[in-house]
PDB file of C-alpha atoms in Angstrom:
ATOM      1  CA  ALA L   1     -32.893  79.703 -67.136  1.00 77.00           C
ATOM      2  CA  TYR L   2     -36.321  78.155 -64.376  1.00 76.00           C
ATOM      3  CA  GLU L   3     -33.758  75.204 -63.772  1.00 80.00           C
ATOM      4  CA  GLU L   4     -30.711  78.063 -62.456  1.00 82.00           C
ATOM      5  CA  LEU L   5     -32.401  80.464 -60.672  1.00 82.00           C
ATOM      6  CA  SER L   6     -34.443  77.851 -59.004  1.00 80.00           C
ATOM      7  CA  LYS L   7     -31.139  77.288 -57.716  1.00 83.00           C
ATOM      8  CA  VAL L   8     -31.531  79.896 -55.934  1.00 86.00           C
ATOM      9  CA  ASP L   9     -32.219  78.871 -51.224  1.00 85.00           C
ATOM     10  CA  ASN L  10     -36.036  80.038 -51.235  1.00 83.00           C
ATOM     11  CA  ALA L  11     -36.614  81.112 -54.466  1.00 77.00           C
ATOM     12  CA  ALA L  12     -39.382  83.465 -56.414  1.00 82.00           C
ATOM     13  CA  PHE L  13     -39.681  84.264 -59.549  1.00 85.00           C
ATOM     14  CA  THR L  14     -41.086  85.907 -62.039  1.00 89.00           C
ATOM     15  CA  CYS L  15     -41.756  85.234 -65.549  1.00 89.00           C
ATOM     16  CA  ALA L  16     -43.482  88.259 -68.459  1.00 89.00           C
ATOM     17  CA  ALA L  17     -43.547  85.891 -70.961  1.00 87.00           C
ATOM     18  CA  SER L  18     -45.608  87.144 -74.541  1.00 86.00           C
ATOM     19  CA  PHE L  19     -48.700  85.853 -75.479  1.00 85.00           C
ATOM     20  CA  GLY L  20     -49.489  88.966 -77.470  1.00 80.00           C
ATOM     21  CA  ASN L  21     -49.696  90.921 -74.628  1.00 79.00           C
ATOM     22  CA  VAL L  22     -48.623  95.085 -75.326  1.00 78.00           C
ATOM     23  CA  HIS L  23     -48.283  98.636 -73.499  1.00 78.00           C
ATOM     24  CA  GLY L  24     -50.355 101.087 -74.138  1.00 76.00           C
ATOM     25  CA  VAL L  25     -53.730 101.122 -75.669  1.00 74.00           C
ATOM     26  CA  TYR L  26     -55.464  99.950 -78.647  1.00 73.00           C
ATOM     27  CA  ALA L  27     -58.251  99.446 -80.326  1.00 71.00           C
ATOM     28  CA  PRO L  28     -60.905  96.917 -79.831  1.00 66.00           C
ATOM     29  CA  GLY L  29     -59.128  94.140 -82.571  1.00 70.00           C
ATOM     30  CA  ASN L  30     -55.888  95.119 -82.659  1.00 73.00           C
ATOM     31  CA  VAL L  31     -54.144  93.248 -79.718  1.00 77.00           C
ATOM     32  CA  ASP L  32     -54.931  89.369 -80.639  1.00 82.00           C
ATOM     33  CA  LEU L  33     -54.158  87.762 -77.154  1.00 83.00           C
ATOM     34  CA  GLN L  34     -52.918  84.123 -76.729  1.00 89.00           C
ATOM     35  CA  PRO L  35     -53.329  83.388 -73.266  1.00 90.00           C
ATOM     36  CA  VAL L  36     -53.355  79.722 -74.126  1.00 93.00           C
ATOM     37  CA  ILE L  37     -49.745  80.224 -74.730  1.00 93.00           C
ATOM     38  CA  LEU L  38     -49.496  80.656 -70.825  1.00 94.00           C
ATOM     39  CA  HIS L  39     -51.007  76.990 -70.478  1.00 95.00           C
ATOM     40  CA  ASN L  40     -48.758  75.325 -73.149  1.00 95.00           C
ATOM     41  CA  SER L  41     -45.594  77.141 -71.693  1.00 94.00           C
ATOM     42  CA  GLN L  42     -46.685  75.074 -68.128  1.00 94.00           C
ATOM     43  CA  LYS L  43     -46.634  72.109 -69.656  1.00 96.00           C
ATOM     44  CA  TYR L  44     -43.421  72.675 -71.676  1.00 94.00           C
ATOM     45  CA  ILE L  45     -42.375  73.418 -67.738  1.00 91.00           C
ATOM     46  CA  LYS L  46     -43.595  70.733 -66.098  1.00 93.00           C
ATOM     47  CA  GLU L  47     -42.836  67.952 -68.789  1.00 94.00           C
ATOM     48  CA  LYS L  48     -39.303  69.366 -69.024  1.00 91.00           C
ATOM     49  CA  LEU L  49     -39.035  69.475 -65.113  1.00 88.00           C
ATOM     50  CA  SER L  50     -41.244  66.391 -64.098  1.00 91.00           C
ATOM     51  CA  SER L  51     -42.711  68.585 -62.109  1.00 89.00           C
ATOM     52  CA  ASP L  52     -45.871  67.196 -59.639  1.00 93.00           C
ATOM     53  CA  ASP L  53     -46.721  70.816 -59.676  1.00 91.00           C
ATOM     54  CA  ASN L  54     -49.080  71.605 -62.033  1.00 92.00           C
ATOM     55  CA  LYS L  55     -48.249  75.299 -62.788  1.00 93.00           C
ATOM     56  CA  PRO L  56     -44.213  75.470 -61.528  1.00 91.00           C
ATOM     57  CA  MET L  57     -43.837  79.621 -63.204  1.00 91.00           C
ATOM     58  CA  PHE L  58     -45.394  82.232 -62.287  1.00 92.00           C
ATOM     59  CA  PHE L  59     -46.244  84.871 -64.339  1.00 92.00           C
ATOM     60  CA  VAL L  60     -46.423  88.330 -65.303  1.00 91.00           C
ATOM     61  CA  PHE L  61     -48.891  89.856 -67.493  1.00 88.00           C
ATOM     62  CA  HIS L  62     -47.591  92.369 -69.025  1.00 85.00           C
ATOM     63  CA  GLY L  63     -49.623  95.519 -70.983  1.00 80.00           C
ATOM     64  CA  GLY L  64     -53.011  94.306 -69.285  1.00 80.00           C
ATOM     65  CA  SER L  65     -54.742  97.168 -70.228  1.00 80.00           C
ATOM     66  CA  GLY L  66     -58.350  96.414 -72.214  1.00 79.00           C
ATOM     67  CA  SER L  67     -58.425  92.721 -71.708  1.00 84.00           C
ATOM     68  CA  SER L  68     -61.478  91.037 -71.261  1.00 85.00           C
ATOM     69  CA  THR L  69     -62.361  89.569 -67.489  1.00 89.00           C
ATOM     70  CA  GLU L  70     -62.949  86.206 -69.876  1.00 90.00           C
ATOM     71  CA  ASP L  71     -58.451  86.266 -70.816  1.00 89.00           C
ATOM     72  CA  ILE L  72     -57.844  87.823 -67.127  1.00 90.00           C
ATOM     73  CA  ARG L  73     -59.525  85.246 -65.891  1.00 93.00           C
ATOM     74  CA  TYR L  74     -58.236  82.229 -68.426  1.00 93.00           C
ATOM     75  CA  ALA L  75     -54.500  83.610 -68.114  1.00 93.00           C
ATOM     76  CA  ILE L  76     -54.279  83.477 -63.766  1.00 93.00           C
ATOM     77  CA  GLU L  77     -55.907  79.915 -65.322  1.00 94.00           C
ATOM     78  CA  ALA L  78     -52.139  79.939 -66.241  1.00 94.00           C
ATOM     79  CA  GLY L  79     -50.080  80.961 -63.364  1.00 93.00           C
ATOM     80  CA  VAL L  80     -51.063  85.147 -64.074  1.00 93.00           C
ATOM     81  CA  ILE L  81     -49.685  87.029 -60.130  1.00 90.00           C
ATOM     82  CA  LYS L  82     -49.421  90.037 -61.552  1.00 89.00           C
ATOM     83  CA  MET L  83     -51.057  91.686 -64.332  1.00 89.00           C
ATOM     84  CA  ASN L  84     -49.356  95.680 -64.788  1.00 88.00           C
ATOM     85  CA  ILE L  85     -52.303  97.852 -66.032  1.00 88.00           C
ATOM     86  CA  ASP L  86     -50.811 101.127 -65.715  1.00 90.00           C
ATOM     87  CA  THR L  87     -52.767 102.354 -69.003  1.00 89.00           C
ATOM     88  CA  ASP L  88     -56.009 101.880 -67.781  1.00 90.00           C
ATOM     89  CA  THR L  89     -55.805 103.797 -63.989  1.00 93.00           C
ATOM     90  CA  GLN L  90     -53.804 106.816 -66.052  1.00 95.00           C
ATOM     91  CA  TRP L  91     -56.586 107.031 -68.328  1.00 95.00           C
ATOM     92  CA  ALA L  92     -58.978 106.631 -65.125  1.00 97.00           C
ATOM     93  CA  PHE L  93     -57.461 109.000 -62.983  1.00 98.00           C
ATOM     94  CA  TRP L  94     -57.387 111.631 -66.368  1.00 98.00           C
ATOM     95  CA  ASP L  95     -61.691 110.764 -66.261  1.00 98.00           C
ATOM     96  CA  GLY L  96     -61.765 111.591 -63.291  1.00 98.00           C
ATOM     97  CA  ILE L  97     -60.690 115.021 -63.915  1.00 98.00           C
ATOM     98  CA  ARG L  98     -62.232 115.314 -66.637  1.00 98.00           C
ATOM     99  CA  GLY L  99     -65.285 115.096 -65.581  1.00 98.00           C
ATOM    100  CA  TYR L 100     -65.593 116.803 -63.049  1.00 98.00           C
ATOM    101  CA  GLU L 101     -63.553 120.550 -65.553  1.00 98.00           C
ATOM    102  CA  ALA L 102     -67.249 119.202 -67.496  1.00 98.00           C
ATOM    103  CA  ALA L 103     -69.625 119.020 -64.111  1.00 98.00           C
ATOM    104  CA  ASN L 104     -67.961 122.446 -62.510  1.00 98.00           C
ATOM    105  CA  HIS L 105     -67.161 124.132 -66.340  1.00 98.00           C
ATOM    106  CA  ASP L 106     -69.621 127.378 -65.522  1.00 98.00           C
ATOM    107  CA  TYR L 107     -67.586 127.837 -61.888  1.00 98.00           C
ATOM    108  CA  LEU L 108     -64.184 127.225 -63.230  1.00 97.00           C
ATOM    109  CA  GLN L 109     -64.253 130.484 -65.816  1.00 97.00           C
ATOM    110  CA  GLY L 110     -63.142 133.270 -62.766  1.00 97.00           C
ATOM    111  CA  GLN L 111     -62.820 133.495 -59.424  1.00 97.00           C
ATOM    112  CA  ILE L 112     -65.943 135.214 -58.690  1.00 98.00           C
ATOM    113  CA  GLY L 113     -69.613 135.079 -60.801  1.00 97.00           C
ATOM    114  CA  ASN L 114     -71.081 131.998 -61.875  1.00 97.00           C
ATOM    115  CA  PRO L 115     -74.882 130.596 -62.629  1.00 97.00           C
ATOM    116  CA  GLU L 116     -75.877 131.059 -58.915  1.00 97.00           C
ATOM    117  CA  SER L 117     -74.520 135.147 -59.300  1.00 97.00           C
ATOM    118  CA  PRO L 118     -72.246 137.166 -60.941  1.00 97.00           C
ATOM    119  CA  ASP L 119     -70.337 138.018 -57.137  1.00 97.00           C
ATOM    120  CA  LYS L 120     -70.049 133.898 -55.701  1.00 97.00           C
ATOM    121  CA  PRO L 121     -67.317 132.605 -55.118  1.00 97.00           C
ATOM    122  CA  ASN L 122     -65.199 130.024 -56.336  1.00 97.00           C
ATOM    123  CA  LYS L 123     -63.020 128.834 -54.558  1.00 97.00           C
ATOM    124  CA  LYS L 124     -64.195 125.734 -53.769  1.00 96.00           C
ATOM    125  CA  PHE L 125     -64.278 124.788 -57.594  1.00 97.00           C
ATOM    126  CA  TYR L 126     -60.991 125.422 -58.651  1.00 97.00           C
ATOM    127  CA  ASP L 127     -59.087 124.331 -54.941  1.00 97.00           C
ATOM    128  CA  PRO L 128     -56.843 121.757 -57.324  1.00 97.00           C
ATOM    129  CA  ARG L 129     -57.690 119.286 -54.375  1.00 98.00           C
ATOM    130  CA  MET L 130     -60.969 118.931 -55.609  1.00 98.00           C
ATOM    131  CA  ALA L 131     -60.089 117.586 -59.715  1.00 98.00           C
ATOM    132  CA  LEU L 132     -57.500 115.524 -58.368  1.00 98.00           C
ATOM    133  CA  ARG L 133     -60.051 114.086 -56.034  1.00 98.00           C
ATOM    134  CA  ALA L 134     -61.721 113.107 -58.091  1.00 98.00           C
ATOM    135  CA  GLY L 135     -59.091 111.642 -59.963  1.00 98.00           C
ATOM    136  CA  GLU L 136     -58.556 109.659 -57.128  1.00 98.00           C
ATOM    137  CA  GLU L 137     -61.914 108.794 -56.808  1.00 98.00           C
ATOM    138  CA  SER L 138     -61.921 107.070 -60.544  1.00 98.00           C
ATOM    139  CA  MET L 139     -58.797 105.552 -60.388  1.00 97.00           C
ATOM    140  CA  ALA L 140     -60.075 103.981 -56.821  1.00 98.00           C
ATOM    141  CA  GLY L 141     -63.591 102.696 -58.756  1.00 97.00           C
ATOM    142  CA  ARG L 142     -60.773 101.459 -61.298  1.00 95.00           C
ATOM    143  CA  LEU L 143     -58.442  99.756 -58.726  1.00 95.00           C
ATOM    144  CA  CYS L 144     -61.894  97.699 -57.699  1.00 95.00           C
ATOM    145  CA  LYS L 145     -62.541  96.751 -61.124  1.00 93.00           C
ATOM    146  CA  ALA L 146     -59.036  95.029 -61.764  1.00 92.00           C
ATOM    147  CA  ALA L 147     -59.450  93.610 -58.188  1.00 92.00           C
ATOM    148  CA  GLU L 148     -62.667  91.717 -59.251  1.00 92.00           C
ATOM    149  CA  ASP L 149     -61.109  90.844 -62.525  1.00 90.00           C
ATOM    150  CA  LEU L 150     -58.589  89.631 -61.146  1.00 89.00           C
ATOM    151  CA  ASN L 151     -60.165  87.269 -58.076  1.00 88.00           C
ATOM    152  CA  CYS L 152     -58.735  89.355 -55.527  1.00 89.00           C
ATOM    153  CA  VAL L 153     -61.708  90.374 -53.530  1.00 90.00           C
ATOM    154  CA  ASP L 154     -62.626  88.646 -50.292  1.00 88.00           C
ATOM    155  CA  VAL L 155     -59.680  86.206 -50.865  1.00 85.00           C
ATOM    156  CA  LEU L 156     -57.265  87.325 -47.990  1.00 78.00           C
ATOM    157  CA  ASN L 157     -56.977  85.190 -44.783  1.00 65.00           C
ATOM    158  CA  TRP L 158     -54.492  86.792 -42.114  1.00 66.00           C
ATOM    159  CA  ALA L 159     -55.732  84.693 -39.774  1.00 60.00           C
TER     160      ALA L 159
END
């Protein structure tokens, strides 16, 4: 496939190779991630094509949620240029909403009345934009962590 796709002018394509990665979230120890497979694949492709490039293939890391920083960075060294973390971002969004509800629980039990006063309105607490904002902030934090794990902080050069 690589040889055929390489014939396309300005060809740019990726391979979503399996190296123990899985979609979803699993308890620690239930996934045996082997990014060394990507390193070995690069060596094989380089040899097969007699390429001068040490990383002739661009890889996609499907099912990156829950992976260790060490495994992520080792996979990047093997040519991973994209990683999917949908499960982690979904959880981060939900966790922000969950945390908002826990922190404001006593203000979310009715439109009026809370620990401060039985007559005090709670509109600013039950406004859905507040909980959604908490979800967005939590997910943004997870995306920043992903950028750090992927060595993508302060690396763009616009000059």
